[in-house]
XYZ file of C-alpha atoms in Angstrom:
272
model
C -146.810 40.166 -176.033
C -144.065 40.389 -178.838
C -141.208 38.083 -178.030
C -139.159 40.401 -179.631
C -139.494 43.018 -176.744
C -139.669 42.640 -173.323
C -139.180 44.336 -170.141
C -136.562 42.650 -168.979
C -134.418 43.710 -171.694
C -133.622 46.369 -169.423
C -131.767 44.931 -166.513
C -133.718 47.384 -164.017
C -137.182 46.215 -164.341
C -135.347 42.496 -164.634
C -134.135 42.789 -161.064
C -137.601 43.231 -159.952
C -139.305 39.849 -158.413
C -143.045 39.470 -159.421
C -144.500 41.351 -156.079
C -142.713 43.961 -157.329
C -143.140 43.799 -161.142
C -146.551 43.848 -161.116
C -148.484 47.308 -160.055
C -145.948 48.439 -162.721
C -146.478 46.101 -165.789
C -150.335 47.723 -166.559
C -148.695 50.943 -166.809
C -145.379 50.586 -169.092
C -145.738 51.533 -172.526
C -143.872 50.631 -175.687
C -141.993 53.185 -176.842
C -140.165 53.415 -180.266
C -137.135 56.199 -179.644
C -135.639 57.572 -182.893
C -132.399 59.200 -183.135
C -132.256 62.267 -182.223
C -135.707 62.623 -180.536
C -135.597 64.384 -177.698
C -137.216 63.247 -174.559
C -136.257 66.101 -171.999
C -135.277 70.133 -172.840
C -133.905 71.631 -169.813
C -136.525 73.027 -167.902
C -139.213 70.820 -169.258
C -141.961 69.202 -167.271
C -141.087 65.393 -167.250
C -144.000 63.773 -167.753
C -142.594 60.294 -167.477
C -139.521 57.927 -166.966
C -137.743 55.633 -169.727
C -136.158 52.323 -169.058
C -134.107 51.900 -172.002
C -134.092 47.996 -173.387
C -132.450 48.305 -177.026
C -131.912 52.768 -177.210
C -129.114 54.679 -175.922
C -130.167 58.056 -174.500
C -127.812 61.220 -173.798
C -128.020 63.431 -170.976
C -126.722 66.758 -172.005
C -125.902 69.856 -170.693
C -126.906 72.897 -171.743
C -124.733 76.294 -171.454
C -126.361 79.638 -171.903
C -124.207 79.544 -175.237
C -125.852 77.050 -176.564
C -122.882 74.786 -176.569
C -123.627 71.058 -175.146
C -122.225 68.054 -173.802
C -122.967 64.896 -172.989
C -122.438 64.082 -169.037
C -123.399 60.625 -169.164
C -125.464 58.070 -171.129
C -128.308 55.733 -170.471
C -128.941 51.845 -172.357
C -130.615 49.124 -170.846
C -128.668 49.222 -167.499
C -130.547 52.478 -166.194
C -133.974 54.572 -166.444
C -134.122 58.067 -167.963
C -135.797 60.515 -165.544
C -133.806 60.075 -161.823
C -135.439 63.689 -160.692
C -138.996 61.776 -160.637
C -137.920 59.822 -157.704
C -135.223 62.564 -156.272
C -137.720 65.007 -155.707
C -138.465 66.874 -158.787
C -140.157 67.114 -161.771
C -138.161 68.796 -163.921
C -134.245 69.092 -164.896
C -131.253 71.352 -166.293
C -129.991 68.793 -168.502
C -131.567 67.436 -171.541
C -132.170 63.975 -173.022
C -131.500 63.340 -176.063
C -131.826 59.411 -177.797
C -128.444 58.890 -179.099
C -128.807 55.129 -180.620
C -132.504 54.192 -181.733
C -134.248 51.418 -180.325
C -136.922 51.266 -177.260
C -137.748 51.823 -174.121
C -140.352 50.960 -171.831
C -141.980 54.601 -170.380
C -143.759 54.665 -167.230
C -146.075 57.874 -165.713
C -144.180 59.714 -163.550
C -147.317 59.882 -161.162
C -147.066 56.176 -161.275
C -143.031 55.829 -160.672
C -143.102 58.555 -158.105
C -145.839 56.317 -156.356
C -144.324 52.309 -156.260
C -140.977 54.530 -155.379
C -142.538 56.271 -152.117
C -143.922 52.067 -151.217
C -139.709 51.421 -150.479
C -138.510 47.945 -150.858
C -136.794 46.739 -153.823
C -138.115 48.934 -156.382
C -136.543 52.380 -154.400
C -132.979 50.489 -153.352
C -132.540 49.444 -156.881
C -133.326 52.944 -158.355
C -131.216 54.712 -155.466
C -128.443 52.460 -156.427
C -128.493 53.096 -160.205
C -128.460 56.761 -159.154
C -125.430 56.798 -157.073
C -123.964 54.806 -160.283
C -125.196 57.404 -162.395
C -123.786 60.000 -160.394
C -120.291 58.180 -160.830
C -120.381 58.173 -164.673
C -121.014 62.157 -164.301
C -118.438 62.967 -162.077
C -115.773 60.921 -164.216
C -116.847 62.336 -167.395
C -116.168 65.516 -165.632
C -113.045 64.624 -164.799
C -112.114 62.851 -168.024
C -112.783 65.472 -169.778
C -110.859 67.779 -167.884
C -107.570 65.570 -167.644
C -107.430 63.321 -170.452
C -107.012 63.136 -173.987
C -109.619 62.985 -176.800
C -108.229 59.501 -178.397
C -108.483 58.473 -173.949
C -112.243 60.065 -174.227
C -113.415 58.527 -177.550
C -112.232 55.213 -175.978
C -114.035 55.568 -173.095
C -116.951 56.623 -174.924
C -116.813 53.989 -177.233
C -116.552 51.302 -174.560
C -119.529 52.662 -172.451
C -121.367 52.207 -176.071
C -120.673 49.041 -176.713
C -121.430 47.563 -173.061
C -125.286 48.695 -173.894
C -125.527 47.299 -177.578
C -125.185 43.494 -178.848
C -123.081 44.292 -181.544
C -119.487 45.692 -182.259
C -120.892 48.131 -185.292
C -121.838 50.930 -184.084
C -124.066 53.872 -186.073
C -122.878 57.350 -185.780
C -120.770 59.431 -187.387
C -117.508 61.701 -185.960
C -119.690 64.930 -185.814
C -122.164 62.446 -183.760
C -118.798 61.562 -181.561
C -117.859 65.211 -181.323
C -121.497 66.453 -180.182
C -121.246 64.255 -177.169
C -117.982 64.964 -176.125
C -118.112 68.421 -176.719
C -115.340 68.675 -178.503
C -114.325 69.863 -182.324
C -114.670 67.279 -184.891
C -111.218 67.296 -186.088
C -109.798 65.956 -182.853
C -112.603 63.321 -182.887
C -111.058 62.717 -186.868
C -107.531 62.360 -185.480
C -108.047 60.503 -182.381
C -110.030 57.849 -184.728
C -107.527 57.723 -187.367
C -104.483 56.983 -184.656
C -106.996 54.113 -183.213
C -107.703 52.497 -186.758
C -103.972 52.898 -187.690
C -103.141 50.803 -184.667
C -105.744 48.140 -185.802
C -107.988 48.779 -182.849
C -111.385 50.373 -184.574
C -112.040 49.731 -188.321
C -114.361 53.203 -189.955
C -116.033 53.928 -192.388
C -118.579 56.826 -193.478
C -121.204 56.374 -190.530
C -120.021 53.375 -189.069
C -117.516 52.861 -186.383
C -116.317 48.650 -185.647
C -114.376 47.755 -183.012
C -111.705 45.534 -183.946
C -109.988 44.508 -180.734
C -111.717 45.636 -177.666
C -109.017 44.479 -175.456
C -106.106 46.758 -176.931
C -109.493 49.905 -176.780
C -109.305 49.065 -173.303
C -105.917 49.235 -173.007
C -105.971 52.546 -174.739
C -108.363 53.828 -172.747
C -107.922 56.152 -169.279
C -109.346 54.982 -165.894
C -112.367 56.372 -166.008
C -114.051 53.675 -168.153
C -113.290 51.137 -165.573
C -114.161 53.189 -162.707
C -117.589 53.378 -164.261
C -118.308 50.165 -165.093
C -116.940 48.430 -161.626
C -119.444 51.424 -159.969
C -122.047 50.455 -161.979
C -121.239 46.505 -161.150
C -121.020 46.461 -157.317
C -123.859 49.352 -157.155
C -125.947 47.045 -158.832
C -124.562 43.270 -158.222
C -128.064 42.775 -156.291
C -129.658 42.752 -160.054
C -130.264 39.387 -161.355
C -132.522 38.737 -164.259
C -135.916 37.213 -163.256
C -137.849 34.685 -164.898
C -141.168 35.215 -163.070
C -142.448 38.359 -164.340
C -145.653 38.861 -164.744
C -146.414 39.759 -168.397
C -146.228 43.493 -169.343
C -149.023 44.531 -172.524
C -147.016 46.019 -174.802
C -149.722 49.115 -175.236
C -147.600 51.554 -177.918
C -146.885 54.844 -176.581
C -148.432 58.120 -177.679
C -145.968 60.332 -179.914
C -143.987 62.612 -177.533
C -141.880 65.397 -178.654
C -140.558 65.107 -182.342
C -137.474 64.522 -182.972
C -134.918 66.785 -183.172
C -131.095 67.735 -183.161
C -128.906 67.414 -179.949
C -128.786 70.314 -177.643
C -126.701 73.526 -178.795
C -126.504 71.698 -182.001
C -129.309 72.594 -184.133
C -127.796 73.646 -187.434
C -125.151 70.857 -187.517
C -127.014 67.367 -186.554
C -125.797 64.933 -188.677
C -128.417 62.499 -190.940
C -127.286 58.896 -189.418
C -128.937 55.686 -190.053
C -131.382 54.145 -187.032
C -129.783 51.580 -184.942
């Protein structure tokens, strides 16, 4: 196995002692996620689940308009794919990978199955899912009663929790997709926040400068999410006894495309 990816990259499957590990590990594939790809259309038969370890994926939602928005993203604290285990096999939203990297992808038939055992594996899952369901109900409410420049901070800061570095790869119209918003707020907001020295840009590259004073800047809701997501999930500890997982690549799922509502207007951004 390459030492440069491993399961527990993603802090889900890291929780998981070895019992528990292990009727998974023959089963989870290697899968390379490029931008825009999109792993769920609303509707869509899910065919499998996607522990995130270096990606981002969005979870849109889709109006009859065609207009999107993101209601919550995905890195390596979560899986991709919650209606597997909640009952269903398909969903309204879509999924869209927002920050290229990989994730592990497991069967559904397979997830669906180790879930329905209980123990760890189904607490852990339930737990990211009421976590989940947090994030969604903020960004509801964020983005009802708060300001884009309080939005792209939250947004920002929910990025850079699930990457390693303070450079991040998108551009504004990216930024604007996801918060459903027009692109010239997105241009203002981010011209007040590198005026006051907190986020340096540049054409397809956002840095943050001091995280502190983005915090600061920020509304609640990007602490509200993150303690959730923290004592939801304070039971996860990363495990050194897992049983090796074969990195087997993944066959090529649905090509890549724009994000939802958005076809016409995806911007061409650099891989992570």
């Amino acid at each position: 196995m390459s030492s440069a990816h491993s399961p527990q990259q993603n802090h889900l499957l890291a929780a998981l002692p070895a019992a528990d590990f292990e009727p998974l590990a023959a089963h989870l594939e290697l899968a390379p996620l490029r931008l825009g790809e999109m792993l769920y259309e609303p509707g869509g038969q899910m065919t499998h689940a996607y522990f995130p370890t270096t990606a981002i994926v969005s979870l849109h939602y889709v109006m009859e308009s065609g207009a999107s928005a993101e209601s919550a993203g995905v890195g390596n604290e979560g899986v991709v794919g919650i209606s597997l285990f909640m009952g269903g096999d398909t969903t309204p939203s879509s999924a869209v990978v927002q920050t290229a990297g990989h994730a592990y992808r497991l069967k559904s038939r397979v997830l669906k199955q180790e879930f329905n055992r209980g123990g760890l594996l189904q607490r852990i899952l339930l737990r990211y899912t009421q976590a989940l369901m947090t994030q969604m109900f903020q960004t509801a409410a964020c983005t009802r009663h708060h300001s884009v420049e309080q939005q792209l901070c939250r947004w920002l800061l929910l990025t850079l929790d699930r990457v390693s570095s303070r450079e991040l790869v998108m551009t504004q119209e990216l930024v604007a997709s996801m918060l459903g918003v027009r692109r010239e707020g997105i241009t203002e907001a981010a011209g007040r926040l590198q005026a006051a020295g907190l986020i340096s840009y540049r054409r397809g590259h956002i840095s943050v400068v001091d995280r502190t004073g983005l915090e600061a800047r920020s509304c609640e809701c990007y602490a509200v999410v993150r303690k959730e997501l923290k004592r939801l999930l304070s039971e996860v500890q990363y495990r050194q006894d897992l049983p090796v997982a074969v990195d087997r690549p993944a066959r090529p799922s649905t090509p890549a495309g724009p994000p939802p509502g958005r076809a016409a207007q995806r911007p061409a951004i650099a891989g992570k």
